[in-house]
Every structure is written in C-alpha cells, then in structure tokens.
Amino acid sequence: MDSIWLTGAEWLAVLRIGLGLWWLESWRHKDKKGWFERGTGIAWAADVAAKHRWRAVRGGFDTVVAPRPKTMAYVVVYAELALGLGLITGFLTPVALVGGLLLNLLYLVLMIHDWAEQGQNAMMALISLVALFAMSWQTWSLDDALGLFR
C-alpha cells in the first residue's frame, strides 16, 4: 500500500484516534448535571422512542431504558467517555470499536427520523468498521505495546 506522509497503518491509527476524539467530544459537550440530576437526556430519548414508527423500538425502550432512567443516563454518558479514551489510547481497541459501532447503530435506529444526526452516526459506524477490520490497533496503541490482539 502506498500512502503520503504516513504509512497505511499510521493513517488507520489517525482514523481511530480521530474517532476517539469524536466520542470524547460527545461526552465533553453533554450537560452532565442535566443528564444525571434532571434526567434530560433519557427524557428526550423517551420522547423520541414514544413517537417512533417501529413498535420494536418503542417496546425495547420501554423494557430496557424506561424502568432505569438514572442508570441508563450513566451508562450512555460514561460509555461515550470510555469509548473515546479507549480509542485515543488504543486500549482494548477492538472492544471499543465494537461497542462504539453498536452504540452508533442504537442511536441511528432511535433517531431514524432526525436527519441531522444520521450523517454523524453513519460516518462514525463506518469508521468503526474500517478501523476494526483493518486492525487499527497495530500502531500507536497500548494494545500494540502490551502485545494484545495480535
């Protein structure tokens, strides 16, 4: 593989790190007080799910998220932080890439009618797939330094 300035593996590491920075920004800009104390994030998602055209989405939300809104707020917010840190440092990278892909797909399905969000979720999911199948943890990662996932 020919590439300019960096090797192909290094460009994949740049892509992985960039995705991690995107997740970290998703975590950073969240109003954590609103999410944790007032339940704003889960309340917004509940409103979206209640109006969703797919019965499975409404039912899934009512079964998994609605009974435990405070716990789910912490899960969502800290999952984004963990994904960001894992991808930036390259620690447990395949786990972070699969977790991020699943979270993006959940966001994509929940917000299927919100076109403003779809591009972001689709691109993050695509980057996750490329970074996963190209094994982007082989360069500039703790996984590589520790000999993990070889």
PDB file of C-alpha atoms in Angstrom, residues 21-145:
ATOM      1  CA  LEU A  21     -11.736  12.345  19.812  1.00  0.00           C
ATOM      2  CA  TRP A  22     -15.247  12.448  18.323  1.00  0.00           C
ATOM      3  CA  TRP A  23     -16.560  10.219  21.136  1.00  0.00           C
ATOM      4  CA  LEU A  24     -14.677  12.284  23.710  1.00  0.00           C
ATOM      5  CA  GLU A  25     -16.297  15.452  22.342  1.00  0.00           C
ATOM      6  CA  SER A  26     -19.713  13.780  22.539  1.00  0.00           C
ATOM      7  CA  TRP A  27     -19.019  13.158  26.215  1.00  0.00           C
ATOM      8  CA  ARG A  28     -17.496  16.597  26.873  1.00  0.00           C
ATOM      9  CA  HIS A  29     -20.344  18.658  25.492  1.00  0.00           C
ATOM     10  CA  LYS A  30     -23.086  16.772  27.353  1.00  0.00           C
ATOM     11  CA  ASP A  31     -24.808  18.652  30.167  1.00  0.00           C
ATOM     12  CA  LYS A  32     -23.939  16.057  32.786  1.00  0.00           C
ATOM     13  CA  LYS A  33     -25.891  17.802  35.528  1.00  0.00           C
ATOM     14  CA  GLY A  34     -28.939  17.733  33.266  1.00  0.00           C
ATOM     15  CA  TRP A  35     -28.409  14.080  32.371  1.00  0.00           C
ATOM     16  CA  PHE A  36     -27.711  12.875  35.919  1.00  0.00           C
ATOM     17  CA  GLU A  37     -29.836  15.135  38.113  1.00  0.00           C
ATOM     18  CA  ARG A  38     -32.758  16.146  35.899  1.00  0.00           C
ATOM     19  CA  GLY A  39     -32.796  13.180  33.522  1.00  0.00           C
ATOM     20  CA  THR A  40     -32.871  15.398  30.429  1.00  0.00           C
ATOM     21  CA  GLY A  41     -31.072  13.013  28.056  1.00  0.00           C
ATOM     22  CA  ILE A  42     -33.183   9.970  28.824  1.00  0.00           C
ATOM     23  CA  ALA A  43     -36.374  12.076  28.874  1.00  0.00           C
ATOM     24  CA  TRP A  44     -35.533  13.346  25.390  1.00  0.00           C
ATOM     25  CA  ALA A  45     -34.846   9.797  24.194  1.00  0.00           C
ATOM     26  CA  ALA A  46     -38.114   8.606  25.786  1.00  0.00           C
ATOM     27  CA  ASP A  47     -40.000  11.245  23.821  1.00  0.00           C
ATOM     28  CA  VAL A  48     -38.282  10.176  20.589  1.00  0.00           C
ATOM     29  CA  ALA A  49     -38.944   6.481  21.311  1.00  0.00           C
ATOM     30  CA  ALA A  50     -42.612   7.100  22.171  1.00  0.00           C
ATOM     31  CA  LYS A  51     -43.180   8.646  18.728  1.00  0.00           C
ATOM     32  CA  HIS A  52     -41.103   6.068  16.848  1.00  0.00           C
ATOM     33  CA  ARG A  53     -42.836   4.330  13.953  1.00  0.00           C
ATOM     34  CA  TRP A  54     -41.258   0.969  14.781  1.00  0.00           C
ATOM     35  CA  ARG A  55     -43.002  -0.918  17.576  1.00  0.00           C
ATOM     36  CA  ALA A  56     -39.775  -2.789  18.416  1.00  0.00           C
ATOM     37  CA  VAL A  57     -38.002   0.483  19.215  1.00  0.00           C
ATOM     38  CA  ARG A  58     -40.837   1.681  21.460  1.00  0.00           C
ATOM     39  CA  GLY A  59     -41.051  -1.690  23.197  1.00  0.00           C
ATOM     40  CA  GLY A  60     -37.313  -2.057  23.575  1.00  0.00           C
ATOM     41  CA  PHE A  61     -37.003   1.395  25.097  1.00  0.00           C
ATOM     42  CA  ASP A  62     -39.908   0.729  27.463  1.00  0.00           C
ATOM     43  CA  THR A  63     -38.384  -2.588  28.526  1.00  0.00           C
ATOM     44  CA  VAL A  64     -34.694  -1.690  28.834  1.00  0.00           C
ATOM     45  CA  VAL A  65     -34.341   2.062  29.392  1.00  0.00           C
ATOM     46  CA  ALA A  66     -37.579   3.424  30.869  1.00  0.00           C
ATOM     47  CA  PRO A  67     -37.512   1.329  34.087  1.00  0.00           C
ATOM     48  CA  ARG A  68     -33.996   2.550  34.955  1.00  0.00           C
ATOM     49  CA  PRO A  69     -33.513   6.084  33.588  1.00  0.00           C
ATOM     50  CA  LYS A  70     -30.818   7.175  36.039  1.00  0.00           C
ATOM     51  CA  THR A  71     -28.709   4.054  35.463  1.00  0.00           C
ATOM     52  CA  MET A  72     -29.084   4.362  31.698  1.00  0.00           C
ATOM     53  CA  ALA A  73     -28.029   8.026  31.819  1.00  0.00           C
ATOM     54  CA  TYR A  74     -24.783   6.984  33.489  1.00  0.00           C
ATOM     55  CA  VAL A  75     -24.335   4.088  31.040  1.00  0.00           C
ATOM     56  CA  VAL A  76     -24.702   6.343  27.989  1.00  0.00           C
ATOM     57  CA  VAL A  77     -22.555   9.208  29.247  1.00  0.00           C
ATOM     58  CA  TYR A  78     -19.728   7.075  30.596  1.00  0.00           C
ATOM     59  CA  ALA A  79     -19.828   4.697  27.624  1.00  0.00           C
ATOM     60  CA  GLU A  80     -19.025   7.677  25.395  1.00  0.00           C
ATOM     61  CA  LEU A  81     -16.127   8.639  27.691  1.00  0.00           C
ATOM     62  CA  ALA A  82     -14.798   5.066  27.780  1.00  0.00           C
ATOM     63  CA  LEU A  83     -15.049   4.739  24.004  1.00  0.00           C
ATOM     64  CA  GLY A  84     -13.193   7.992  23.496  1.00  0.00           C
ATOM     65  CA  LEU A  85     -10.381   7.151  25.894  1.00  0.00           C
ATOM     66  CA  GLY A  86     -10.091   3.563  24.646  1.00  0.00           C
ATOM     67  CA  LEU A  87      -9.818   4.612  21.011  1.00  0.00           C
ATOM     68  CA  ILE A  88      -7.440   7.513  21.625  1.00  0.00           C
ATOM     69  CA  THR A  89      -5.051   5.431  23.695  1.00  0.00           C
ATOM     70  CA  GLY A  90      -5.631   2.277  21.689  1.00  0.00           C
ATOM     71  CA  PHE A  91      -6.514   0.258  24.782  1.00  0.00           C
ATOM     72  CA  LEU A  92      -8.907  -2.670  24.262  1.00  0.00           C
ATOM     73  CA  THR A  93      -9.419  -1.182  20.813  1.00  0.00           C
ATOM     74  CA  PRO A  94     -11.475  -3.998  19.237  1.00  0.00           C
ATOM     75  CA  VAL A  95     -13.838  -3.908  22.223  1.00  0.00           C
ATOM     76  CA  ALA A  96     -14.163  -0.118  21.941  1.00  0.00           C
ATOM     77  CA  LEU A  97     -14.737  -0.293  18.187  1.00  0.00           C
ATOM     78  CA  VAL A  98     -17.481  -2.919  18.501  1.00  0.00           C
ATOM     79  CA  GLY A  99     -19.051  -1.060  21.440  1.00  0.00           C
ATOM     80  CA  GLY A 100     -18.975   2.223  19.535  1.00  0.00           C
ATOM     81  CA  LEU A 101     -20.432   0.590  16.443  1.00  0.00           C
ATOM     82  CA  LEU A 102     -23.306  -0.839  18.494  1.00  0.00           C
ATOM     83  CA  LEU A 103     -23.939   2.482  20.234  1.00  0.00           C
ATOM     84  CA  ASN A 104     -23.951   4.318  16.903  1.00  0.00           C
ATOM     85  CA  LEU A 105     -26.372   1.772  15.475  1.00  0.00           C
ATOM     86  CA  LEU A 106     -28.653   2.187  18.505  1.00  0.00           C
ATOM     87  CA  TYR A 107     -28.536   5.972  18.069  1.00  0.00           C
ATOM     88  CA  LEU A 108     -29.150   5.559  14.332  1.00  0.00           C
ATOM     89  CA  VAL A 109     -32.228   3.388  14.857  1.00  0.00           C
ATOM     90  CA  LEU A 110     -33.635   5.523  17.682  1.00  0.00           C
ATOM     91  CA  MET A 111     -33.218   8.747  15.720  1.00  0.00           C
ATOM     92  CA  ILE A 112     -34.151   7.331  12.314  1.00  0.00           C
ATOM     93  CA  HIS A 113     -36.303  10.397  11.607  1.00  0.00           C
ATOM     94  CA  ASP A 114     -33.715  13.003  12.670  1.00  0.00           C
ATOM     95  CA  TRP A 115     -31.664  13.574   9.521  1.00  0.00           C
ATOM     96  CA  ALA A 116     -29.281  15.959  11.298  1.00  0.00           C
ATOM     97  CA  GLU A 117     -27.984  13.092  13.443  1.00  0.00           C
ATOM     98  CA  GLN A 118     -27.949  10.374  10.802  1.00  0.00           C
ATOM     99  CA  GLY A 119     -24.836  11.526   8.992  1.00  0.00           C
ATOM    100  CA  GLN A 120     -22.801  11.602  12.188  1.00  0.00           C
ATOM    101  CA  ASN A 121     -23.929   8.156  13.325  1.00  0.00           C
ATOM    102  CA  ALA A 122     -23.482   6.612   9.880  1.00  0.00           C
ATOM    103  CA  MET A 123     -19.964   8.028   9.492  1.00  0.00           C
ATOM    104  CA  MET A 124     -18.911   7.013  12.999  1.00  0.00           C
ATOM    105  CA  ALA A 125     -20.237   3.485  12.351  1.00  0.00           C
ATOM    106  CA  LEU A 126     -18.355   3.318   9.041  1.00  0.00           C
ATOM    107  CA  ILE A 127     -15.117   4.490  10.682  1.00  0.00           C
ATOM    108  CA  SER A 128     -15.604   1.872  13.405  1.00  0.00           C
ATOM    109  CA  LEU A 129     -15.968  -0.877  10.790  1.00  0.00           C
ATOM    110  CA  VAL A 130     -12.908   0.243   8.817  1.00  0.00           C
ATOM    111  CA  ALA A 131     -10.800   0.633  11.959  1.00  0.00           C
ATOM    112  CA  LEU A 132     -11.948  -2.775  13.235  1.00  0.00           C
ATOM    113  CA  PHE A 133     -11.394  -4.785  10.055  1.00  0.00           C
ATOM    114  CA  ALA A 134      -8.106  -3.000   9.299  1.00  0.00           C
ATOM    115  CA  MET A 135      -6.934  -3.765  12.867  1.00  0.00           C
ATOM    116  CA  SER A 136      -6.107  -0.124  13.580  1.00  0.00           C
ATOM    117  CA  TRP A 137      -4.635  -1.003  16.990  1.00  0.00           C
ATOM    118  CA  GLN A 138      -1.402  -2.253  15.371  1.00  0.00           C
ATOM    119  CA  THR A 139       0.184   1.218  15.500  1.00  0.00           C
ATOM    120  CA  TRP A 140       0.311   3.925  18.160  1.00  0.00           C
ATOM    121  CA  SER A 141      -1.687   1.949  20.711  1.00  0.00           C
ATOM    122  CA  LEU A 142      -1.385   0.476  24.167  1.00  0.00           C
ATOM    123  CA  ASP A 143      -2.740  -2.748  22.691  1.00  0.00           C
ATOM    124  CA  ASP A 144       0.328  -2.998  20.460  1.00  0.00           C
ATOM    125  CA  ALA A 145       2.719  -2.038  23.277  1.00  0.00           C
TER     126      ALA A 145
END
